[in-house]
Amino acid sequence: MGGDFAPENVVAGAVQALQESQGRFSIVLVGHEGRIKSELVKFSFPGDSCSVVNATEVIDMHDSPNAALKVKKDSSITVGVSLHRDGKVDAFVSAGNTGAVLSASTLILGRLRGVGRPTIGILIPTEHGRSMLVDAGTNVDCKPRHLFEFALMGSVYVAYILGRKHPTIGLLSIGEEENKGNEVSLEAFRLLRKSKLNFVGNVEGRDILKGKVDVVVCDGFVGNILLKFGESIPSFFKTKFKNFSSQSVLNRLMVLFARRGMRTVMKELDYQEHGGVPLLGVNGVSIIGHGGSSAKAIKNMIYRAEEIVQHQLTMRIQEAMVQYHA
Amino acid sequence: MGGDFAPENVVAGAVQALQESQGRFSIVLVGHEGRIKSELVKFSFPGDSCSVVNATEVIDMHDSPNAALKVKKDSSITVGVSLHRDGKVDAFVSAGNTGAVLSASTLILGRLRGVGRPTIGILIPTEHGRSMLVDAGTNVDCKPRHLFEFALMGSVYVAYILGRKHPTIGLLSIGEEENKGNEVSLEAFRLLRKSKLNFVGNVEGRDILKGKVDVVVCDGFVGNILLKFGESIPSFFKTKFKNFSSQSVLNRLMVLFARRGMRTVMKELDYQEHGGVPLLGVNGVSIIGHGGSSAKAIKNMIYRAEEIVQHQLTMRIQEAMVQYHA
């Protein structure tokens, strides 16, 4: 029931995943049974690969997460995450209220041992492939120890899901020298340096798009601001090219001719295309998608969940937590 | 003696300013008298418009600012700022060690009444003209009250130097709602709202390049990271266009044809072009330039200083400090 186009897009995306994946997994749809079933009848798929579990309430995008979780006990988010906790499903996927999915996942699944703050990392485009920016906005006021956890979890994700051996970790700061930073980052630097993680030191704002490290660590305040700043770059250039284009006929021709190239390149900055992001550090697999998710985005989120389950990411993070804290 | 190309570029820039400005101001060059004079003889300009004050020491770019200020008592920075304090000159301009210029200006000129933290704001390009991002990296760990001061000083700068009446102020945060932010920003929000400043509320990362407000307020940690991130955007696109271009002959033609347009647009992001930035909140005019300043950049810094002196910006800030704190 989550997201701006539920249950239509959610059901359509789930069915697409079932059709394409040919029996690799089955899907349990959670929410208003009647509404979901009236969507399901529009499609054909192997009958036993999809079932529905009823949930009578919906937490919508404007609900205050914690209040809503308390009041709406039978919401699709609570029921879905609980199915996962009870071992009925291997992963939970939602395009619903981000805060509610975060809170429900943390409360119902619990945190992994040693994790103070579960986190979300986002893969961002760089000049050389992708890097993970973690935390992407979940944890606003952080202690040095939380930044250390983000580094560790991000690095396990990049190692297992992107298949990069010994991913490099950089701490986002205002200079490369270890004495550059704010109070929290200076202490996080010390924690990271004395750990066995592949920590290369501070990185600066200019190193992110260069792809200098595999994992860029920051608090969620900085992460959120940076990601939203990044999202706004295409619009900035669109306006500037429009101005340029209006200056002369030659300029207009130039922009027209180059339009396809620009679109291709700008599209790289649209990291929302890639579907949902996993909540790292909870005892389970919980994938959070954009509220405006298309059916395709929902499908990709389901594949993302499958991938994470197959790579046993939760267990890998738990192992790393124990190993690096020893 | 400051910057990577001193005294050559500094002297050349100063002479250019003298030649163009036709007697509006005179310049005192501070540093190794011999080296400066051997540069000066290369140019012709009205003899009485330029003088040299000797300073035997140089704080270089790698010196630790505070240590250097203690040890090198006769540095060009210390001597130059002292001339300003003593009323011998109306403004101080340097492309030298940023930290040393900051410290020397704060210590020697003193802070204006009510200013806890002098700050540097940088004018950044947006879809609609320019906005000021303040603090741009000077103050890393800030209290709510410092963010309030940045808002006030940035807004006075934009009002008098850019001539915008009642500039709008936005507090950089992770959501528009007043309950979104970190501990410091939440409290800063309350201070700003109860003040008489033209505070429009929180702005997000995506609002910066849109030019949603005239003054974007953040701490120097976030400001530094954002500005350096912004600087790296042209390089990112250059690489991406190169990749795109290498994919086919048509793509290559497209990129070749559009090159001039892209350069023009990308250049807008190069806010370093505009010369130096003023240190706001000290009792005087101190302009800090990039270490790699060209002669043209030095010239522009001198004009910037002239403009600020003419608009009596220091007095305006002091007045605003008193008015808005009453």
XYZ file of C-alpha atoms in Angstrom:
652
model
C 0.000 0.000 0.000
C 3.076 2.232 0.066
C 3.980 5.086 -2.218
C 2.047 7.518 -4.343
C 0.769 4.880 -6.771
C -0.312 2.005 -4.562
C -1.470 -0.579 -4.913
C -1.397 -0.253 -8.752
C 2.349 0.166 -9.309
C 3.285 -2.150 -6.465
C 1.167 -4.982 -7.805
C 2.269 -4.381 -11.417
C 5.940 -4.330 -10.391
C 5.571 -7.487 -8.318
C 3.894 -9.304 -11.201
C 6.629 -8.177 -13.628
C 9.241 -9.549 -11.249
C 7.397 -12.863 -11.018
C 7.017 -13.110 -14.792
C 10.683 -12.370 -15.468
C 12.273 -14.331 -12.659
C 10.675 -17.659 -13.567
C 10.155 -19.191 -10.189
C 13.272 -17.960 -8.393
C 11.084 -16.501 -5.643
C 7.495 -15.983 -4.649
C 5.903 -12.785 -3.425
C 3.536 -11.994 -0.573
C 1.584 -8.793 -1.120
C 0.510 -7.093 2.108
C -2.400 -4.667 2.347
C -6.097 -4.237 1.557
C -6.918 -7.687 0.283
C -9.788 -6.541 -1.895
C -7.922 -3.709 -3.591
C -4.842 -5.842 -4.181
C -6.830 -8.715 -5.639
C -8.687 -6.438 -8.001
C -5.289 -5.319 -9.326
C -3.951 -8.851 -9.487
C -6.758 -10.101 -11.729
C -5.462 -7.790 -14.478
C -2.366 -9.952 -14.892
C -1.473 -13.551 -15.549
C 1.307 -15.304 -13.631
C 1.920 -18.683 -12.007
C -0.883 -18.882 -9.430
C 1.180 -20.270 -6.569
C 3.945 -17.637 -6.810
C 1.911 -14.827 -5.298
C -0.250 -14.601 -2.216
C -1.952 -11.800 -0.325
C -1.909 -11.096 3.406
C -4.566 -8.693 4.559
C -3.716 -5.508 6.482
C -6.574 -3.171 7.225
C -4.677 0.085 7.718
C -2.420 2.284 5.623
C 0.281 4.648 6.876
C 0.296 7.373 4.293
C 3.153 9.594 3.170
C 2.125 12.495 5.411
C 1.699 10.527 8.620
C 4.200 11.167 11.372
C 6.074 7.824 11.411
C 6.216 7.012 15.095
C 2.731 8.238 15.875
C 1.304 6.309 12.944
C 3.034 3.094 13.976
C 1.471 3.369 17.416
C -2.034 4.127 16.217
C -2.249 2.016 13.073
C -1.346 -1.371 14.497
C -2.609 -3.251 11.462
C -0.815 -1.205 8.795
C 0.679 -2.926 5.753
C 4.145 -1.836 6.927
C 3.794 -3.333 10.405
C 2.187 -6.526 9.116
C 4.785 -6.924 6.346
C 7.808 -6.387 8.575
C 6.321 -8.746 11.145
C 5.965 -11.483 8.503
C 9.696 -11.079 7.918
C 10.522 -11.198 11.628
C 8.474 -14.386 11.939
C 10.425 -16.016 9.125
C 7.453 -16.197 6.779
C 9.308 -14.114 4.164
C 13.021 -13.532 3.532
C 12.835 -9.814 2.876
C 10.556 -6.799 3.126
C 10.187 -4.208 0.368
C 8.211 -0.964 0.527
C 7.765 2.296 -1.355
C 5.843 3.703 1.579
C 6.516 6.337 4.225
C 10.293 6.187 4.634
C 10.326 7.117 8.287
C 7.688 4.518 9.109
C 9.532 1.759 7.242
C 12.739 2.744 9.046
C 11.138 2.772 12.475
C 9.090 -0.392 11.949
C 12.127 -2.265 10.615
C 14.321 -1.158 13.481
C 11.707 -1.833 16.161
C 10.293 -5.086 14.847
C 13.398 -6.722 13.362
C 15.769 -5.264 15.940
C 19.311 -4.050 15.380
C 22.259 -6.339 14.761
C 24.574 -6.809 17.710
C 26.996 -3.861 17.921
C 24.940 -1.580 15.685
C 23.912 1.645 17.414
C 22.282 3.201 14.367
C 20.975 1.350 11.328
C 21.722 3.363 8.209
C 20.906 3.852 4.566
C 23.678 4.252 2.029
C 23.076 5.409 -1.529
C 25.128 4.476 -4.567
C 26.077 7.616 -6.409
C 27.602 8.000 -9.870
C 31.235 9.052 -10.071
C 33.792 9.571 -12.832
C 34.815 5.946 -12.284
C 31.805 3.769 -11.524
C 29.747 4.184 -8.399
C 30.543 4.947 -4.780
C 28.386 4.569 -1.716
C 27.508 7.664 0.296
C 26.566 6.618 3.813
C 24.601 7.871 5.790
C 22.223 9.187 3.181
C 19.901 11.037 5.556
C 18.703 8.587 8.179
C 20.827 9.705 11.120
C 21.114 13.410 11.526
C 23.036 13.935 14.754
C 25.765 11.327 14.952
C 28.438 10.322 17.389
C 31.897 9.339 16.073
C 31.087 5.700 16.789
C 28.040 5.886 14.474
C 30.185 7.153 11.608
C 32.457 4.190 12.228
C 29.469 1.846 11.941
C 28.356 3.494 8.691
C 31.844 2.955 7.273
C 31.777 -0.684 8.245
C 28.295 -1.432 6.934
C 28.804 0.523 3.720
C 32.018 -1.301 3.105
C 30.408 -4.738 3.591
C 27.654 -3.732 1.176
C 30.101 -2.598 -1.486
C 32.243 -5.705 -1.001
C 29.410 -8.230 -1.343
C 26.864 -6.502 -3.555
C 29.208 -4.633 -5.913
C 31.860 -7.333 -5.597
C 34.739 -4.982 -4.806
C 37.430 -6.561 -2.712
C 38.673 -4.463 0.216
C 36.657 -1.366 -0.591
C 38.356 1.908 0.270
C 36.699 4.124 2.849
C 37.001 7.910 3.069
C 35.667 10.157 5.807
C 34.030 13.248 4.348
C 35.694 16.336 5.771
C 37.098 19.748 4.938
C 40.687 18.770 4.205
C 42.800 15.685 3.718
C 44.955 16.187 6.785
C 43.863 14.284 9.858
C 43.598 17.486 11.869
C 40.945 18.874 9.504
C 37.325 18.344 10.443
C 34.686 19.053 13.033
C 34.631 17.577 16.532
C 32.719 14.472 15.504
C 34.682 13.766 12.326
C 38.052 14.220 14.075
C 37.154 11.558 16.616
C 35.643 9.299 13.927
C 38.955 9.614 12.058
C 40.783 8.180 15.066
C 38.321 5.298 15.404
C 38.584 4.457 11.720
C 42.356 4.695 11.631
C 42.887 2.319 14.522
C 40.403 -0.193 13.047
C 41.345 -2.810 10.463
C 38.997 -1.312 7.892
C 40.515 -0.128 4.628
C 40.383 3.514 5.718
C 42.291 5.881 3.452
C 41.684 9.044 5.490
C 39.647 12.183 4.956
C 38.153 12.958 1.590
C 36.838 16.343 0.506
C 33.685 17.444 -1.280
C 35.591 17.472 -4.556
C 36.610 13.812 -4.202
C 33.067 12.406 -4.211
C 32.277 12.687 -7.936
C 35.872 11.784 -8.730
C 35.192 8.365 -7.210
C 38.301 8.603 -5.057
C 36.972 6.021 -2.588
C 34.356 3.260 -2.664
C 32.627 4.392 0.512
C 32.179 8.041 1.519
C 31.199 8.387 5.178
C 29.278 11.330 6.609
C 26.384 12.017 8.935
C 22.858 12.064 7.565
C 22.588 15.843 7.740
C 25.478 16.307 5.320
C 24.445 13.230 3.291
C 20.889 14.432 2.763
C 21.995 17.938 1.755
C 24.612 16.622 -0.678
C 22.274 14.124 -2.321
C 19.549 16.691 -2.820
C 22.120 19.188 -4.113
C 23.284 16.542 -6.583
C 19.711 15.879 -7.719
C 19.296 19.537 -8.583
C 22.296 19.747 -10.928
C 20.443 18.639 -14.106
C 17.784 21.308 -13.618
C 20.508 23.951 -13.157
C 22.165 22.976 -16.422
C 18.855 22.755 -18.228
C 18.128 26.367 -17.299
C 21.638 27.480 -18.242
C 21.501 25.703 -21.598
C 18.119 27.267 -22.240
C 19.602 30.715 -21.611
C 22.571 29.897 -23.819
C 20.272 28.597 -26.521
C 18.185 31.759 -26.515
C 21.203 33.935 -27.255
C 21.590 33.097 -30.951
C 20.403 30.781 -33.699
C 23.762 29.037 -33.727
C 23.531 28.467 -29.990
C 20.034 27.070 -30.399
C 21.232 24.658 -33.091
C 24.143 23.619 -30.920
C 21.903 22.800 -27.978
C 19.357 20.999 -30.184
C 22.070 18.919 -31.770
C 23.666 18.044 -28.444
C 20.437 17.340 -26.629
C 20.671 13.583 -26.723
C 24.218 13.609 -25.376
C 23.278 15.895 -22.567
C 20.285 13.790 -21.613
C 22.410 10.667 -21.539
C 24.995 12.294 -19.336
C 22.533 14.058 -17.024
C 20.646 10.821 -16.550
C 23.695 9.428 -14.798
C 23.041 11.802 -11.948
C 19.568 10.379 -11.462
C 20.541 7.781 -8.911
C 16.898 7.368 -7.961
C 16.515 5.334 -11.140
C 18.180 2.380 -9.533
C 15.254 1.405 -7.304
C 15.275 1.063 -3.565
C 17.975 1.180 -0.951
C 18.490 -1.290 1.867
C 18.367 -0.388 5.512
C 21.702 -1.663 6.839
C 22.199 -2.819 10.402
C 18.804 -4.315 11.194
C 18.326 -8.017 11.753
C 16.754 -8.666 8.380
C 16.374 -7.321 4.865
C 14.325 -4.171 4.482
C 14.353 -2.245 1.219
C 13.041 1.289 1.081
C 11.904 2.784 -2.196
C 10.977 6.213 -3.447
C 7.364 7.238 -2.880
C 6.958 7.883 -6.596
C 8.212 4.415 -7.572
C 7.105 3.149 -10.969
C 6.263 -0.520 -11.523
C 9.790 -0.893 -12.901
C 11.275 0.626 -9.749
C 9.227 -1.775 -7.623
C 10.472 -4.681 -9.724
C 14.068 -3.509 -9.263
C 13.549 -3.222 -5.528
C 12.406 -6.837 -5.438
C 15.513 -7.894 -7.364
C 17.618 -5.842 -4.972
C 16.047 -7.719 -2.061
C 16.720 -11.053 -3.776
C 20.359 -10.120 -4.327
C 20.835 -9.103 -0.716
C 19.235 -12.294 0.567
C 21.391 -14.409 -1.740
C 24.573 -12.687 -0.607
C 23.524 -13.136 3.019
C 24.306 -9.493 3.579
C 22.727 -9.368 7.029
C 24.993 -12.157 8.247
C 28.018 -10.548 6.587
C 27.361 -7.289 8.383
C 26.939 -9.130 11.683
C 30.234 -10.972 11.136
C 32.037 -7.761 10.273
C 30.572 -6.024 13.303
C 31.989 -8.734 15.533
C 35.320 -8.969 13.717
C 36.130 -5.269 13.580
C 34.988 -4.572 17.085
C 37.031 -7.342 18.604
C 53.860 38.244 -0.790
C 50.797 35.989 -0.631
C 49.742 33.237 -2.995
C 51.539 30.920 -5.336
C 52.677 33.657 -7.714
C 53.907 36.413 -5.443
C 55.032 39.019 -5.747
C 54.749 38.879 -9.574
C 50.965 38.500 -9.932
C 50.210 40.673 -6.939
C 52.261 43.560 -8.268
C 50.946 43.127 -11.817
C 47.338 43.026 -10.566
C 47.840 46.083 -8.392
C 49.350 48.029 -11.285
C 46.472 47.027 -13.580
C 44.002 48.283 -10.989
C 45.884 51.583 -10.731
C 46.037 52.009 -14.493
C 42.327 51.311 -14.979
C 40.922 53.141 -11.995
C 42.473 56.484 -12.860
C 43.213 57.876 -9.468
C 40.188 56.575 -7.536
C 42.551 54.996 -4.997
C 46.195 54.420 -4.237
C 47.830 51.160 -3.260
C 50.375 50.241 -0.597
C 52.267 47.063 -1.419
C 53.530 45.226 1.665
C 56.438 42.779 1.610
C 60.074 42.376 0.580
C 60.829 45.886 -0.585
C 63.563 44.813 -2.982
C 61.583 42.096 -4.709
C 58.481 44.250 -5.005
C 60.398 47.188 -6.446
C 62.098 45.003 -9.030
C 58.612 43.950 -10.184
C 57.270 47.491 -10.102
C 59.940 48.832 -12.467
C 58.464 46.658 -15.232
C 55.371 48.836 -15.339
C 54.455 52.450 -15.771
C 51.820 54.137 -13.614
C 51.350 57.442 -11.812
C 54.278 57.531 -9.395
C 52.395 58.769 -6.355
C 49.615 56.154 -6.555
C 51.711 53.279 -5.288
C 54.054 52.910 -2.342
C 55.869 50.020 -0.707
C 56.042 49.150 2.997
C 58.749 46.695 3.863
C 58.014 43.426 5.688
C 60.899 41.050 6.147
C 59.027 37.796 6.613
C 56.624 35.683 4.549
C 53.992 33.277 5.859
C 53.810 30.682 3.149
C 50.890 28.523 2.117
C 52.031 25.529 4.163
C 52.667 27.342 7.426
C 50.340 26.578 10.299
C 48.487 29.912 10.585
C 48.576 30.565 14.316
C 52.096 29.304 14.821
C 53.344 31.358 11.881
C 51.687 34.522 13.171
C 53.472 34.070 16.491
C 56.899 33.379 15.049
C 56.915 35.631 11.991
C 56.127 38.947 13.625
C 57.211 40.952 10.610
C 55.229 39.048 7.968
C 53.566 40.906 5.105
C 50.166 39.762 6.446
C 50.754 41.103 9.967
C 52.285 44.347 8.727
C 49.529 44.849 6.145
C 46.636 44.231 8.533
C 48.309 46.480 11.116
C 48.491 49.320 8.582
C 44.723 48.961 8.205
C 44.138 48.901 11.972
C 46.210 52.080 12.300
C 44.098 53.837 9.676
C 46.938 54.121 7.156
C 44.914 52.162 4.579
C 41.160 51.625 4.146
C 41.297 47.927 3.319
C 43.566 44.905 3.296
C 43.762 42.436 0.391
C 45.734 39.184 0.283
C 46.023 36.013 -1.759
C 48.137 34.476 0.993
C 47.611 31.711 3.543
C 43.855 31.873 4.187
C 44.056 30.774 7.802
C 46.750 33.330 8.568
C 44.806 36.166 6.944
C 41.725 35.112 8.892
C 43.526 34.934 12.203
C 45.549 38.094 11.697
C 42.449 40.045 10.642
C 40.420 38.793 13.595
C 43.203 39.353 16.126
C 44.549 42.665 14.877
C 41.360 44.361 13.660
C 39.143 42.774 16.305
C 35.570 41.609 15.929
C 32.609 43.936 15.596
C 30.446 44.261 18.711
C 28.072 41.303 18.961
C 29.959 39.130 16.471
C 31.088 35.820 17.960
C 32.512 34.419 14.762
C 33.630 36.403 11.740
C 32.678 34.539 8.587
C 33.265 34.215 4.880
C 30.348 33.934 2.505
C 30.714 32.944 -1.126
C 28.483 34.018 -3.983
C 27.415 30.957 -5.905
C 25.680 30.740 -9.270
C 22.022 29.687 -9.314
C 19.310 29.314 -11.934
C 18.347 32.905 -11.165
C 21.402 35.046 -10.481
C 23.640 34.480 -7.501
C 23.065 33.555 -3.870
C 25.408 33.784 -0.935
C 26.397 30.604 0.877
C 27.555 31.490 4.359
C 29.636 30.133 6.164
C 31.837 28.941 3.350
C 34.303 26.995 5.478
C 35.664 29.315 8.130
C 33.731 28.064 11.136
C 33.453 24.335 11.394
C 31.736 23.671 14.718
C 29.045 26.258 15.203
C 26.514 27.154 17.834
C 22.982 28.214 16.791
C 23.854 31.794 17.620
C 26.752 31.729 15.114
C 24.435 30.598 12.336
C 22.216 33.528 13.223
C 25.185 35.876 12.875
C 26.087 34.389 9.479
C 22.518 34.986 8.303
C 22.656 38.571 9.442
C 26.065 39.371 7.954
C 25.334 37.571 4.683
C 22.097 39.418 4.364
C 23.758 42.823 4.909
C 26.351 41.940 2.273
C 23.731 40.930 -0.280
C 21.638 44.007 0.481
C 24.451 46.534 0.083
C 26.856 44.927 -2.357
C 24.360 43.180 -4.647
C 21.747 45.863 -4.044
C 18.905 43.486 -3.191
C 16.337 44.960 -0.850
C 15.296 42.716 2.047
C 17.245 39.654 0.965
C 15.582 36.346 1.777
C 17.400 34.013 4.148
C 17.112 30.226 4.210
C 18.588 27.850 6.760
C 20.131 24.826 5.055
C 18.545 21.673 6.436
C 17.080 18.305 5.523
C 13.466 19.314 5.057
C 11.325 22.418 4.859
C 9.361 21.764 8.032
C 10.640 23.532 11.114
C 11.038 20.224 12.958
C 13.530 18.962 10.372
C 17.202 19.445 11.104
C 20.002 18.628 13.494
C 20.259 19.941 17.046
C 22.120 23.078 16.032
C 19.973 23.932 13.030
C 16.726 23.404 14.955
C 17.770 25.939 17.554
C 19.121 28.310 14.889
C 15.700 28.092 13.218
C 14.069 29.379 16.405
C 16.554 32.248 16.715
C 16.064 33.270 13.106
C 12.300 33.047 13.245
C 11.975 35.281 16.257
C 14.356 37.861 14.762
C 13.271 40.587 12.369
C 15.446 39.217 9.578
C 13.704 38.175 6.366
C 13.914 34.495 7.273
C 11.843 32.230 5.018
C 12.568 28.969 6.857
C 14.567 25.861 6.062
C 15.845 25.246 2.566
C 17.092 21.913 1.258
C 20.109 20.897 -0.795
C 18.018 21.033 -3.943
C 17.019 24.659 -3.340
C 20.552 26.066 -3.501
C 21.113 25.966 -7.273
C 17.473 26.910 -7.815
C 18.270 30.232 -6.169
C 15.290 29.908 -3.847
C 16.769 32.380 -1.342
C 19.381 35.142 -1.450
C 21.311 33.863 1.549
C 21.811 30.173 2.360
C 23.017 29.659 5.934
C 25.006 26.641 7.102
C 28.040 25.846 9.214
C 31.470 25.875 7.621
C 31.748 22.097 7.587
C 28.706 21.738 5.333
C 29.617 24.898 3.397
C 33.132 23.723 2.606
C 31.959 20.270 1.493
C 29.198 21.697 -0.697
C 31.428 24.280 -2.365
C 34.122 21.732 -3.158
C 31.472 19.310 -4.404
C 30.166 22.066 -6.678
C 33.663 22.787 -7.993
C 34.017 19.169 -9.058
C 30.879 19.065 -11.217
C 32.529 20.327 -14.445
C 35.205 17.642 -14.250
C 32.523 14.973 -13.744
C 30.658 16.078 -16.855
C 33.860 16.397 -18.855
C 34.638 12.748 -18.132
C 31.085 11.660 -18.888
C 31.007 13.583 -22.171
C 34.351 12.065 -23.089
C 32.917 8.586 -22.511
C 29.803 9.469 -24.487
C 31.934 10.896 -27.285
C 34.022 7.739 -27.535
C 30.960 5.577 -28.169
C 30.337 6.564 -31.807
C 31.339 8.994 -34.513
C 27.976 10.720 -34.261
C 28.435 11.144 -30.533
C 31.887 12.573 -31.111
C 30.535 15.087 -33.614
C 27.773 16.019 -31.219
C 30.197 16.727 -28.398
C 32.601 18.628 -30.674
C 29.782 20.761 -31.980
C 28.409 21.498 -28.542
C 31.744 22.126 -26.904
C 31.520 25.889 -26.819
C 28.075 25.794 -25.267
C 29.184 23.399 -22.585
C 32.209 25.477 -21.748
C 30.110 28.584 -21.420
C 27.663 26.853 -19.120
C 30.258 25.004 -17.046
C 32.170 28.220 -16.538
C 29.248 29.540 -14.547
C 30.085 27.059 -11.818
C 33.578 28.470 -11.505
C 32.770 30.935 -8.754
C 36.469 31.297 -7.995
C 36.704 33.470 -11.107
C 35.150 36.356 -9.294
C 38.194 37.214 -7.197
C 38.432 37.360 -3.445
C 35.887 37.131 -0.685
C 35.546 39.482 2.284
C 35.886 38.399 5.872
C 32.646 39.620 7.446
C 32.377 40.613 11.102
C 35.820 42.058 11.745
C 36.352 45.737 12.432
C 37.727 46.545 9.014
C 37.885 45.366 5.413
C 39.899 42.227 4.757
C 39.649 40.458 1.416
C 40.934 36.929 1.032
C 41.862 35.576 -2.365
C 42.686 32.206 -3.830
C 46.333 31.145 -3.548
C 46.504 30.654 -7.296
C 45.218 34.174 -8.028
C 46.098 35.601 -11.424
C 46.930 39.278 -11.863
C 43.327 39.740 -13.007
C 42.020 38.069 -9.837
C 44.206 40.372 -7.730
C 42.856 43.365 -9.619
C 39.286 42.191 -9.002
C 40.041 41.729 -5.309
C 41.194 45.328 -5.139
C 37.975 46.472 -6.807
C 36.014 44.337 -4.381
C 37.770 46.068 -1.504
C 37.015 49.474 -3.017
C 33.342 48.581 -3.395
C 33.088 47.399 0.201
C 34.775 50.518 1.530
C 32.488 52.731 -0.539
C 29.379 50.959 0.708
C 30.654 51.248 4.279
C 29.866 47.585 4.733
C 31.665 47.297 8.075
C 29.504 50.027 9.545
C 26.364 48.507 8.003
C 27.110 45.173 9.619
C 27.742 46.851 12.953
C 24.445 48.707 12.691
C 22.560 45.553 11.799
C 24.208 43.688 14.657
C 22.955 46.287 17.086
C 19.521 46.618 15.488
C 18.686 42.936 15.249
C 20.036 42.094 18.666
C 18.160 44.845 20.418
